[in-house]
Structure formats: structure tokens, C-alpha cells
């Protein structure tokens, strides 16, 4: 269940961050409420992950995949653009998360 909780935490964090963008600097109350709920629920599920996974590894996966997913949301939903250095950086993040999951003995599979 650890990875299920981690995926849920990542998705909720991405929802919270997308809602933060949509709140337009806290001027729209509905996205603001979704931001607070998304982040709170994300941290709850992340806390469940920390029962069995080291905090550094869990946070690396959570933040790394969250960065990639929120970037995709920014591209699709908010029409934000990326330059080549940003694409390369995101590829390195994905490679780092993949390396942790495939080769690290600190991640229980």
C-alpha cells in the first residue's frame, strides 16, 4: 500500500498546486479551498508513506513526480511553455526518480 499512498499523495499535491494557480493569488475562494484541502490530504497520505519508507526517499519521489505532473498540468491547462533547458531538467528528475525506484535498496518493492 505504500506506493498507492504515495501516488495518492502526489496526485493530491498536484491538484492543490493547480488550484493554487487557479486561485489567482488567493482572490478566488473555491480554488483556494481546494488548495488547502489538496495539500492537507496530500500531507496525510505522505505521512502514511513515511511509516515504511525513509523520509528522504519518499520526499524525493513525491516532489520529483509532483514537479513533472504539475508541469504537464501547466502546459495543458494553463498554456504555459517550456524551453529546452526546462525539458532537460525534467528529464533528469524523471531519471533520478527512476534510479531510486529501480536500484536503491532503501525503497521496499
mmCIF file of C-alpha atoms in Angstrom:
data_model
loop_
_atom_site.group_PDB
_atom_site.id
_atom_site.type_symbol
_atom_site.label_atom_id
_atom_site.label_comp_id
_atom_site.label_asym_id
_atom_site.label_seq_id
_atom_site.Cartn_x
_atom_site.Cartn_y
_atom_site.Cartn_z
ATOM 1 C CA UNK A 1 0.000 0.000 0.000
ATOM 2 C CA UNK A 2 2.987 2.318 0.403
ATOM 3 C CA UNK A 3 3.213 3.157 -3.290
ATOM 4 C CA UNK A 4 -0.570 3.526 -3.572
ATOM 5 C CA UNK A 5 -0.493 6.071 -0.741
ATOM 6 C CA UNK A 6 2.462 7.811 -2.376
ATOM 7 C CA UNK A 7 0.670 8.089 -5.732
ATOM 8 C CA UNK A 8 -2.433 9.443 -3.967
ATOM 9 C CA UNK A 9 -0.276 11.993 -2.106
ATOM 10 C CA UNK A 10 1.360 13.102 -5.353
ATOM 11 C CA UNK A 11 -1.960 13.480 -7.185
ATOM 12 C CA UNK A 12 -3.496 15.453 -4.313
ATOM 13 C CA UNK A 13 -0.450 17.726 -4.171
ATOM 14 C CA UNK A 14 -0.712 18.378 -7.909
ATOM 15 C CA UNK A 15 -4.429 19.161 -7.528
ATOM 16 C CA UNK A 16 -3.609 21.566 -4.691
ATOM 17 C CA UNK A 17 -0.906 23.284 -6.712
ATOM 18 C CA UNK A 18 -3.091 23.594 -9.810
ATOM 19 C CA UNK A 19 -5.847 25.065 -7.642
ATOM 20 C CA UNK A 20 -3.311 27.497 -6.176
ATOM 21 C CA UNK A 21 -2.568 28.761 -9.693
ATOM 22 C CA UNK A 22 -6.301 28.968 -10.408
ATOM 23 C CA UNK A 23 -6.929 30.939 -7.193
ATOM 24 C CA UNK A 24 -5.205 33.943 -8.815
ATOM 25 C CA UNK A 25 -3.214 34.999 -5.736
ATOM 26 C CA UNK A 26 -5.970 33.979 -3.287
ATOM 27 C CA UNK A 27 -8.654 36.115 -4.962
ATOM 28 C CA UNK A 28 -10.941 33.191 -5.834
ATOM 29 C CA UNK A 29 -12.282 31.315 -2.808
ATOM 30 C CA UNK A 30 -13.228 27.961 -4.408
ATOM 31 C CA UNK A 31 -9.749 27.205 -5.775
ATOM 32 C CA UNK A 32 -8.273 28.441 -2.508
ATOM 33 C CA UNK A 33 -10.353 25.921 -0.545
ATOM 34 C CA UNK A 34 -9.328 23.179 -2.984
ATOM 35 C CA UNK A 35 -5.691 24.194 -2.472
ATOM 36 C CA UNK A 36 -5.952 23.825 1.305
ATOM 37 C CA UNK A 37 -7.805 20.516 1.081
ATOM 38 C CA UNK A 38 -5.449 19.140 -1.560
ATOM 39 C CA UNK A 39 -2.330 19.981 0.422
ATOM 40 C CA UNK A 40 -3.761 18.743 3.730
ATOM 41 C CA UNK A 41 -4.846 15.432 2.228
ATOM 42 C CA UNK A 42 -1.531 15.107 0.386
ATOM 43 C CA UNK A 43 0.448 15.513 3.602
ATOM 44 C CA UNK A 44 -1.806 12.993 5.342
ATOM 45 C CA UNK A 45 -1.112 10.347 2.690
ATOM 46 C CA UNK A 46 2.578 11.253 2.670
ATOM 47 C CA UNK A 47 2.621 10.662 6.438
ATOM 48 C CA UNK A 48 1.264 7.155 5.824
ATOM 49 C CA UNK A 49 4.088 6.530 3.367
ATOM 50 C CA UNK A 50 6.637 7.555 5.983
ATOM 51 C CA UNK A 51 5.643 4.560 8.132
ATOM 52 C CA UNK A 52 7.607 2.277 5.812
ATOM 53 C CA UNK A 53 9.754 4.463 3.542
ATOM 54 C CA UNK A 54 12.646 6.735 4.560
ATOM 55 C CA UNK A 55 11.652 10.384 4.517
ATOM 56 C CA UNK A 56 14.362 11.431 2.053
ATOM 57 C CA UNK A 57 13.380 8.801 -0.498
ATOM 58 C CA UNK A 58 9.653 9.431 -0.081
ATOM 59 C CA UNK A 59 10.145 13.167 -0.434
ATOM 60 C CA UNK A 60 12.377 12.767 -3.492
ATOM 61 C CA UNK A 61 9.749 10.679 -5.261
ATOM 62 C CA UNK A 62 6.839 12.847 -4.061
ATOM 63 C CA UNK A 63 8.407 16.133 -5.063
ATOM 64 C CA UNK A 64 10.061 14.858 -8.254
ATOM 65 C CA UNK A 65 6.954 13.307 -9.732
ATOM 66 C CA UNK A 66 4.880 16.218 -8.459
ATOM 67 C CA UNK A 67 7.131 18.635 -10.355
ATOM 68 C CA UNK A 68 6.771 16.664 -13.573
ATOM 69 C CA UNK A 69 2.988 16.280 -13.234
ATOM 70 C CA UNK A 70 2.333 19.917 -12.339
ATOM 71 C CA UNK A 71 4.474 20.923 -15.316
ATOM 72 C CA UNK A 72 2.228 18.841 -17.568
ATOM 73 C CA UNK A 73 -0.846 20.457 -15.967
ATOM 74 C CA UNK A 74 0.733 23.875 -16.572
ATOM 75 C CA UNK A 75 1.307 23.024 -20.229
ATOM 76 C CA UNK A 76 -2.136 21.580 -20.883
ATOM 77 C CA UNK A 77 -4.417 23.517 -18.569
ATOM 78 C CA UNK A 78 -2.718 26.886 -18.160
ATOM 79 C CA UNK A 79 -0.971 27.115 -21.550
ATOM 80 C CA UNK A 80 2.478 27.576 -20.035
ATOM 81 C CA UNK A 81 5.513 26.925 -22.235
ATOM 82 C CA UNK A 82 8.827 25.168 -21.600
ATOM 83 C CA UNK A 83 12.215 25.842 -23.125
ATOM 84 C CA UNK A 84 14.796 23.131 -23.814
ATOM 85 C CA UNK A 85 16.723 23.550 -20.523
ATOM 86 C CA UNK A 86 13.456 23.021 -18.641
ATOM 87 C CA UNK A 87 12.709 19.868 -20.633
ATOM 88 C CA UNK A 88 16.204 18.544 -19.968
ATOM 89 C CA UNK A 89 15.871 19.314 -16.251
ATOM 90 C CA UNK A 90 12.547 17.491 -16.077
ATOM 91 C CA UNK A 91 14.085 14.501 -17.861
ATOM 92 C CA UNK A 92 16.842 14.439 -15.243
ATOM 93 C CA UNK A 93 14.240 14.495 -12.460
ATOM 94 C CA UNK A 94 12.452 11.544 -14.058
ATOM 95 C CA UNK A 95 15.787 9.729 -14.404
ATOM 96 C CA UNK A 96 16.556 10.379 -10.752
ATOM 97 C CA UNK A 97 13.218 9.062 -9.536
ATOM 98 C CA UNK A 98 13.598 6.044 -11.816
ATOM 99 C CA UNK A 99 17.087 5.356 -10.491
ATOM 100 C CA UNK A 100 15.853 5.470 -6.906
ATOM 101 C CA UNK A 101 12.976 3.105 -7.628
ATOM 102 C CA UNK A 102 14.938 0.647 -9.748
ATOM 103 C CA UNK A 103 18.275 0.474 -7.966
ATOM 104 C CA UNK A 104 18.006 1.721 -4.390
ATOM 105 C CA UNK A 105 17.725 -0.881 -1.665
ATOM 106 C CA UNK A 106 16.091 1.723 0.616
ATOM 107 C CA UNK A 107 12.865 1.504 -1.396
ATOM 108 C CA UNK A 108 10.894 -1.594 -0.490
ATOM 109 C CA UNK A 109 9.147 -3.092 -3.506
#
